[in-house]
JSON list of C-alpha atoms and ligand atoms in Angstrom, two decimals:
[
{"chain": "A", "resi": 1, "resn": "UNK", "atom": "CA", "xyz": [97.59, -53.87, -100.57]},
{"chain": "A", "resi": 2, "resn": "UNK", "atom": "CA", "xyz": [93.65, -53.12, -101.33]},
{"chain": "A", "resi": 3, "resn": "UNK", "atom": "CA", "xyz": [91.65, -52.35, -98.04]},
{"chain": "A", "resi": 4, "resn": "UNK", "atom": "CA", "xyz": [94.11, -50.82, -96.65]},
{"chain": "A", "resi": 5, "resn": "UNK", "atom": "CA", "xyz": [92.98, -47.66, -94.93]},
{"chain": "A", "resi": 6, "resn": "UNK", "atom": "CA", "xyz": [97.11, -46.34, -94.75]},
{"chain": "A", "resi": 7, "resn": "UNK", "atom": "CA", "xyz": [97.43, -46.90, -98.29]},
{"chain": "A", "resi": 8, "resn": "UNK", "atom": "CA", "xyz": [93.51, -45.96, -98.88]},
{"chain": "A", "resi": 9, "resn": "UNK", "atom": "CA", "xyz": [94.88, -42.27, -96.96]},
{"chain": "A", "resi": 10, "resn": "UNK", "atom": "CA", "xyz": [99.17, -42.22, -99.09]},
{"chain": "A", "resi": 11, "resn": "UNK", "atom": "CA", "xyz": [96.59, -42.43, -102.39]},
{"chain": "A", "resi": 12, "resn": "UNK", "atom": "CA", "xyz": [94.09, -39.82, -101.55]},
{"chain": "A", "resi": 13, "resn": "UNK", "atom": "CA", "xyz": [90.63, -42.41, -101.85]},
{"chain": "A", "resi": 14, "resn": "UNK", "atom": "CA", "xyz": [90.88, -41.72, -97.81]},
{"chain": "A", "resi": 15, "resn": "UNK", "atom": "CA", "xyz": [90.84, -38.06, -96.41]},
{"chain": "A", "resi": 16, "resn": "UNK", "atom": "CA", "xyz": [93.14, -36.94, -94.37]},
{"chain": "A", "resi": 17, "resn": "UNK", "atom": "CA", "xyz": [94.30, -34.04, -92.70]},
{"chain": "A", "resi": 18, "resn": "UNK", "atom": "CA", "xyz": [97.53, -34.63, -94.42]},
{"chain": "A", "resi": 19, "resn": "UNK", "atom": "CA", "xyz": [100.93, -32.12, -92.52]},
{"chain": "A", "resi": 20, "resn": "UNK", "atom": "CA", "xyz": [103.22, -33.25, -95.03]},
{"chain": "A", "resi": 21, "resn": "UNK", "atom": "CA", "xyz": [103.92, -35.58, -97.89]},
{"chain": "A", "resi": 22, "resn": "UNK", "atom": "CA", "xyz": [106.40, -36.77, -100.33]},
{"chain": "A", "resi": 23, "resn": "UNK", "atom": "CA", "xyz": [107.91, -39.22, -102.88]},
{"chain": "A", "resi": 24, "resn": "UNK", "atom": "CA", "xyz": [107.50, -42.13, -100.41]},
{"chain": "A", "resi": 25, "resn": "UNK", "atom": "CA", "xyz": [106.35, -41.06, -96.97]},
{"chain": "A", "resi": 26, "resn": "UNK", "atom": "CA", "xyz": [103.02, -39.09, -95.72]},
{"chain": "A", "resi": 27, "resn": "UNK", "atom": "CA", "xyz": [102.35, -37.46, -92.14]},
{"chain": "A", "resi": 28, "resn": "UNK", "atom": "CA", "xyz": [98.53, -36.83, -91.30]},
{"chain": "A", "resi": 29, "resn": "UNK", "atom": "CA", "xyz": [96.97, -35.98, -88.36]},
{"chain": "A", "resi": 30, "resn": "UNK", "atom": "CA", "xyz": [95.06, -38.56, -86.42]},
{"chain": "A", "resi": 31, "resn": "UNK", "atom": "CA", "xyz": [91.86, -38.99, -85.99]},
{"chain": "A", "resi": 32, "resn": "UNK", "atom": "CA", "xyz": [91.45, -39.84, -82.24]},
{"chain": "A", "resi": 33, "resn": "UNK", "atom": "CA", "xyz": [94.11, -37.09, -81.34]},
{"chain": "A", "resi": 34, "resn": "UNK", "atom": "CA", "xyz": [95.84, -37.97, -77.23]},
{"chain": "A", "resi": 35, "resn": "UNK", "atom": "CA", "xyz": [97.89, -35.19, -77.77]},
{"chain": "A", "resi": 36, "resn": "UNK", "atom": "CA", "xyz": [97.94, -30.83, -78.51]},
{"chain": "A", "resi": 37, "resn": "UNK", "atom": "CA", "xyz": [99.92, -32.50, -81.71]},
{"chain": "A", "resi": 38, "resn": "UNK", "atom": "CA", "xyz": [99.04, -36.04, -83.06]},
{"chain": "A", "resi": 39, "resn": "UNK", "atom": "CA", "xyz": [100.52, -37.21, -85.85]},
{"chain": "A", "resi": 40, "resn": "UNK", "atom": "CA", "xyz": [100.87, -40.20, -88.19]},
{"chain": "A", "resi": 41, "resn": "UNK", "atom": "CA", "xyz": [104.23, -41.34, -90.81]},
{"chain": "A", "resi": 42, "resn": "UNK", "atom": "CA", "xyz": [103.41, -43.08, -93.32]},
{"chain": "A", "resi": 43, "resn": "UNK", "atom": "CA", "xyz": [105.47, -45.21, -95.74]},
{"chain": "A", "resi": 44, "resn": "UNK", "atom": "CA", "xyz": [103.74, -44.98, -98.35]},
{"chain": "A", "resi": 45, "resn": "UNK", "atom": "CA", "xyz": [104.61, -48.43, -99.65]},
{"chain": "A", "resi": 46, "resn": "UNK", "atom": "CA", "xyz": [102.54, -50.71, -97.57]},
{"chain": "A", "resi": 47, "resn": "UNK", "atom": "CA", "xyz": [104.75, -52.53, -94.56]},
{"chain": "A", "resi": 48, "resn": "UNK", "atom": "CA", "xyz": [102.80, -54.10, -91.80]},
{"chain": "A", "resi": 49, "resn": "UNK", "atom": "CA", "xyz": [104.86, -53.64, -88.54]},
{"chain": "A", "resi": 50, "resn": "UNK", "atom": "CA", "xyz": [108.11, -52.49, -87.68]},
{"chain": "A", "resi": 51, "resn": "UNK", "atom": "CA", "xyz": [109.29, -55.81, -87.12]},
{"chain": "A", "resi": 52, "resn": "UNK", "atom": "CA", "xyz": [108.08, -56.35, -91.17]},
{"chain": "A", "resi": 53, "resn": "UNK", "atom": "CA", "xyz": [111.47, -54.29, -92.44]},
{"chain": "A", "resi": 54, "resn": "UNK", "atom": "CA", "xyz": [115.30, -54.27, -92.45]},
{"chain": "A", "resi": 55, "resn": "UNK", "atom": "CA", "xyz": [115.43, -51.01, -94.28]},
{"chain": "A", "resi": 56, "resn": "UNK", "atom": "CA", "xyz": [116.90, -49.06, -91.16]},
{"chain": "A", "resi": 57, "resn": "UNK", "atom": "CA", "xyz": [116.62, -45.71, -95.15]},
{"chain": "A", "resi": 58, "resn": "UNK", "atom": "CA", "xyz": [113.59, -45.99, -94.82]},
{"chain": "A", "resi": 59, "resn": "UNK", "atom": "CA", "xyz": [113.45, -45.90, -91.06]},
{"chain": "A", "resi": 60, "resn": "UNK", "atom": "CA", "xyz": [115.78, -43.46, -90.52]},
{"chain": "A", "resi": 61, "resn": "UNK", "atom": "CA", "xyz": [114.74, -40.88, -93.27]},
{"chain": "A", "resi": 62, "resn": "UNK", "atom": "CA", "xyz": [110.67, -41.28, -90.83]},
{"chain": "A", "resi": 63, "resn": "UNK", "atom": "CA", "xyz": [112.54, -40.38, -87.79]},
{"chain": "A", "resi": 64, "resn": "UNK", "atom": "CA", "xyz": [114.21, -36.92, -89.14]},
{"chain": "A", "resi": 65, "resn": "UNK", "atom": "CA", "xyz": [110.90, -36.71, -90.81]},
{"chain": "A", "resi": 66, "resn": "UNK", "atom": "CA", "xyz": [109.37, -36.52, -87.10]},
{"chain": "A", "resi": 67, "resn": "UNK", "atom": "CA", "xyz": [112.22, -34.00, -86.90]},
{"chain": "A", "resi": 68, "resn": "UNK", "atom": "CA", "xyz": [111.53, -31.89, -89.55]},
{"chain": "A", "resi": 69, "resn": "UNK", "atom": "CA", "xyz": [107.88, -31.57, -88.58]},
{"chain": "A", "resi": 70, "resn": "UNK", "atom": "CA", "xyz": [107.64, -31.32, -85.22]},
{"chain": "A", "resi": 71, "resn": "UNK", "atom": "CA", "xyz": [109.76, -27.89, -85.23]},
{"chain": "A", "resi": 72, "resn": "UNK", "atom": "CA", "xyz": [107.06, -26.57, -87.62]},
{"chain": "A", "resi": 73, "resn": "UNK", "atom": "CA", "xyz": [104.46, -27.58, -85.04]},
{"chain": "A", "resi": 74, "resn": "UNK", "atom": "CA", "xyz": [106.54, -25.87, -81.98]},
{"chain": "A", "resi": 75, "resn": "UNK", "atom": "CA", "xyz": [107.50, -28.61, -79.96]},
{"chain": "A", "resi": 76, "resn": "UNK", "atom": "CA", "xyz": [110.59, -29.02, -80.52]},
{"chain": "A", "resi": 77, "resn": "UNK", "atom": "CA", "xyz": [112.47, -27.14, -77.68]},
{"chain": "A", "resi": 78, "resn": "UNK", "atom": "CA", "xyz": [109.48, -27.58, -75.66]},
{"chain": "A", "resi": 79, "resn": "UNK", "atom": "CA", "xyz": [109.65, -31.70, -75.93]},
{"chain": "A", "resi": 80, "resn": "UNK", "atom": "CA", "xyz": [108.09, -34.62, -78.37]},
{"chain": "A", "resi": 81, "resn": "UNK", "atom": "CA", "xyz": [107.24, -37.92, -78.40]},
{"chain": "A", "resi": 82, "resn": "UNK", "atom": "CA", "xyz": [107.92, -40.37, -81.77]},
{"chain": "A", "resi": 83, "resn": "UNK", "atom": "CA", "xyz": [106.33, -44.18, -80.09]},
{"chain": "A", "resi": 84, "resn": "UNK", "atom": "CA", "xyz": [105.82, -46.90, -83.10]},
{"chain": "A", "resi": 85, "resn": "UNK", "atom": "CA", "xyz": [102.99, -49.37, -81.06]},
{"chain": "A", "resi": 86, "resn": "UNK", "atom": "CA", "xyz": [104.27, -52.70, -82.87]},
{"chain": "A", "resi": 87, "resn": "UNK", "atom": "CA", "xyz": [102.28, -56.10, -82.35]},
{"chain": "A", "resi": 88, "resn": "UNK", "atom": "CA", "xyz": [99.25, -56.68, -80.09]},
{"chain": "A", "resi": 89, "resn": "UNK", "atom": "CA", "xyz": [100.50, -56.64, -76.83]},
{"chain": "A", "resi": 90, "resn": "UNK", "atom": "CA", "xyz": [101.69, -52.83, -77.94]},
{"chain": "A", "resi": 91, "resn": "UNK", "atom": "CA", "xyz": [98.58, -52.31, -79.36]},
{"chain": "A", "resi": 92, "resn": "UNK", "atom": "CA", "xyz": [98.64, -51.67, -82.58]},
{"chain": "A", "resi": 93, "resn": "UNK", "atom": "CA", "xyz": [95.34, -51.47, -84.16]},
{"chain": "A", "resi": 94, "resn": "UNK", "atom": "CA", "xyz": [96.59, -51.02, -88.36]},
{"chain": "A", "resi": 95, "resn": "UNK", "atom": "CA", "xyz": [98.34, -53.55, -90.31]},
{"chain": "A", "resi": 96, "resn": "UNK", "atom": "CA", "xyz": [100.99, -50.39, -92.05]},
{"chain": "A", "resi": 97, "resn": "UNK", "atom": "CA", "xyz": [103.71, -49.48, -90.16]},
{"chain": "A", "resi": 98, "resn": "UNK", "atom": "CA", "xyz": [103.66, -45.65, -89.04]},
{"chain": "A", "resi": 99, "resn": "UNK", "atom": "CA", "xyz": [105.01, -43.22, -86.00]},
{"chain": "A", "resi": 100, "resn": "UNK", "atom": "CA", "xyz": [102.77, -41.41, -83.87]},
{"chain": "A", "resi": 101, "resn": "UNK", "atom": "CA", "xyz": [105.15, -38.07, -83.39]},
{"chain": "A", "resi": 102, "resn": "UNK", "atom": "CA", "xyz": [102.84, -36.72, -80.01]},
{"chain": "A", "resi": 103, "resn": "UNK", "atom": "CA", "xyz": [103.85, -33.34, -78.21]},
{"chain": "A", "resi": 104, "resn": "UNK", "atom": "CA", "xyz": [102.18, -30.15, -77.32]},
{"chain": "A", "resi": 105, "resn": "UNK", "atom": "CA", "xyz": [101.51, -30.77, -73.24]},
{"chain": "A", "resi": 106, "resn": "UNK", "atom": "CA", "xyz": [103.32, -32.86, -70.39]},
{"chain": "A", "resi": 107, "resn": "UNK", "atom": "CA", "xyz": [103.65, -36.10, -70.66]},
{"chain": "A", "resi": 108, "resn": "UNK", "atom": "CA", "xyz": [103.66, -39.29, -68.55]},
{"chain": "A", "resi": 109, "resn": "UNK", "atom": "CA", "xyz": [106.77, -41.97, -68.31]},
{"chain": "A", "resi": 110, "resn": "UNK", "atom": "CA", "xyz": [106.40, -45.10, -68.23]},
{"chain": "A", "resi": 111, "resn": "UNK", "atom": "CA", "xyz": [103.44, -44.73, -70.51]},
{"chain": "A", "resi": 112, "resn": "UNK", "atom": "CA", "xyz": [100.46, -47.39, -70.43]},
{"chain": "B", "resi": 201, "resn": "5GP", "atom": "P1", "xyz": [98.34, -47.80, -83.34]},
{"chain": "B", "resi": 201, "resn": "5GP", "atom": "O1", "xyz": [97.05, -48.46, -81.91]},
{"chain": "B", "resi": 201, "resn": "5GP", "atom": "O2", "xyz": [97.65, -48.64, -84.41]},
{"chain": "B", "resi": 201, "resn": "5GP", "atom": "O3", "xyz": [99.76, -48.07, -83.03]},
{"chain": "B", "resi": 201, "resn": "5GP", "atom": "O4", "xyz": [97.53, -46.61, -84.33]},
{"chain": "B", "resi": 201, "resn": "5GP", "atom": "C1", "xyz": [96.58, -46.47, -85.37]},
{"chain": "B", "resi": 201, "resn": "5GP", "atom": "C2", "xyz": [96.17, -44.37, -85.54]},
{"chain": "B", "resi": 201, "resn": "5GP", "atom": "O5", "xyz": [95.15, -44.49, -86.60]},
{"chain": "B", "resi": 201, "resn": "5GP", "atom": "C3", "xyz": [95.17, -44.12, -84.35]},
{"chain": "B", "resi": 201, "resn": "5GP", "atom": "O6", "xyz": [95.49, -43.74, -82.97]},
{"chain": "B", "resi": 201, "resn": "5GP", "atom": "C4", "xyz": [93.38, -44.13, -85.38]},
{"chain": "B", "resi": 201, "resn": "5GP", "atom": "O7", "xyz": [93.92, -42.76, -84.12]},
{"chain": "B", "resi": 201, "resn": "5GP", "atom": "C5", "xyz": [94.45, -43.62, -86.33]},
{"chain": "B", "resi": 201, "resn": "5GP", "atom": "N1", "xyz": [93.71, -44.13, -87.06]},
{"chain": "B", "resi": 201, "resn": "5GP", "atom": "C6", "xyz": [92.95, -45.01, -87.43]},
{"chain": "B", "resi": 201, "resn": "5GP", "atom": "N2", "xyz": [92.21, -44.95, -88.83]},
{"chain": "B", "resi": 201, "resn": "5GP", "atom": "C7", "xyz": [91.81, -43.54, -89.13]},
{"chain": "B", "resi": 201, "resn": "5GP", "atom": "C8", "xyz": [92.13, -42.53, -90.15]},
{"chain": "B", "resi": 201, "resn": "5GP", "atom": "O8", "xyz": [90.79, -43.25, -90.77]},
{"chain": "B", "resi": 201, "resn": "5GP", "atom": "N3", "xyz": [91.62, -41.48, -90.40]},
{"chain": "B", "resi": 201, "resn": "5GP", "atom": "C9", "xyz": [92.80, -41.09, -89.04]},
{"chain": "B", "resi": 201, "resn": "5GP", "atom": "N4", "xyz": [92.90, -40.41, -89.72]},
{"chain": "B", "resi": 201, "resn": "5GP", "atom": "N5", "xyz": [93.88, -41.52, -88.38]},
{"chain": "B", "resi": 201, "resn": "5GP", "atom": "C10", "xyz": [93.17, -42.73, -88.13]},
{"chain": "B", "resi": 202, "resn": "ZN", "atom": "ZN1", "xyz": [98.87, -50.10, -95.96]}
]
């Protein structure tokens, strides 16, 4: 989609620190990390929000990619968190579905 920053990252039109790519997904480091490991996993197809899809395979694959990356980043056993902010009150700021993978520090609960 034109003017979507994550579509541009997926196409390589905007630089990012990519840590994973396959035919359907890209993962890259967040520009404003909230933890020592903070990676965003996105589908290449433009889906604005979690509530806009019923594609269980796509959502499942995104989570499995997060597991793989957590292992690569050495946070699998220490602990990690996945987050999908959806809509305004949850703090979604980019309208292209993305899963946050966070780790490398002790996390608080409940989240802010
Ligand atoms: P949200 O707040 O929508 O859940 O998450 C959007 C995330 O995208 C934020 O954590 C923000 O730092 C990150 N972000 C926004 N623009 C860019 C960018 O151009 N490059 C990268 N790598 N991350 C971005
Ligand atoms: Zn997009």
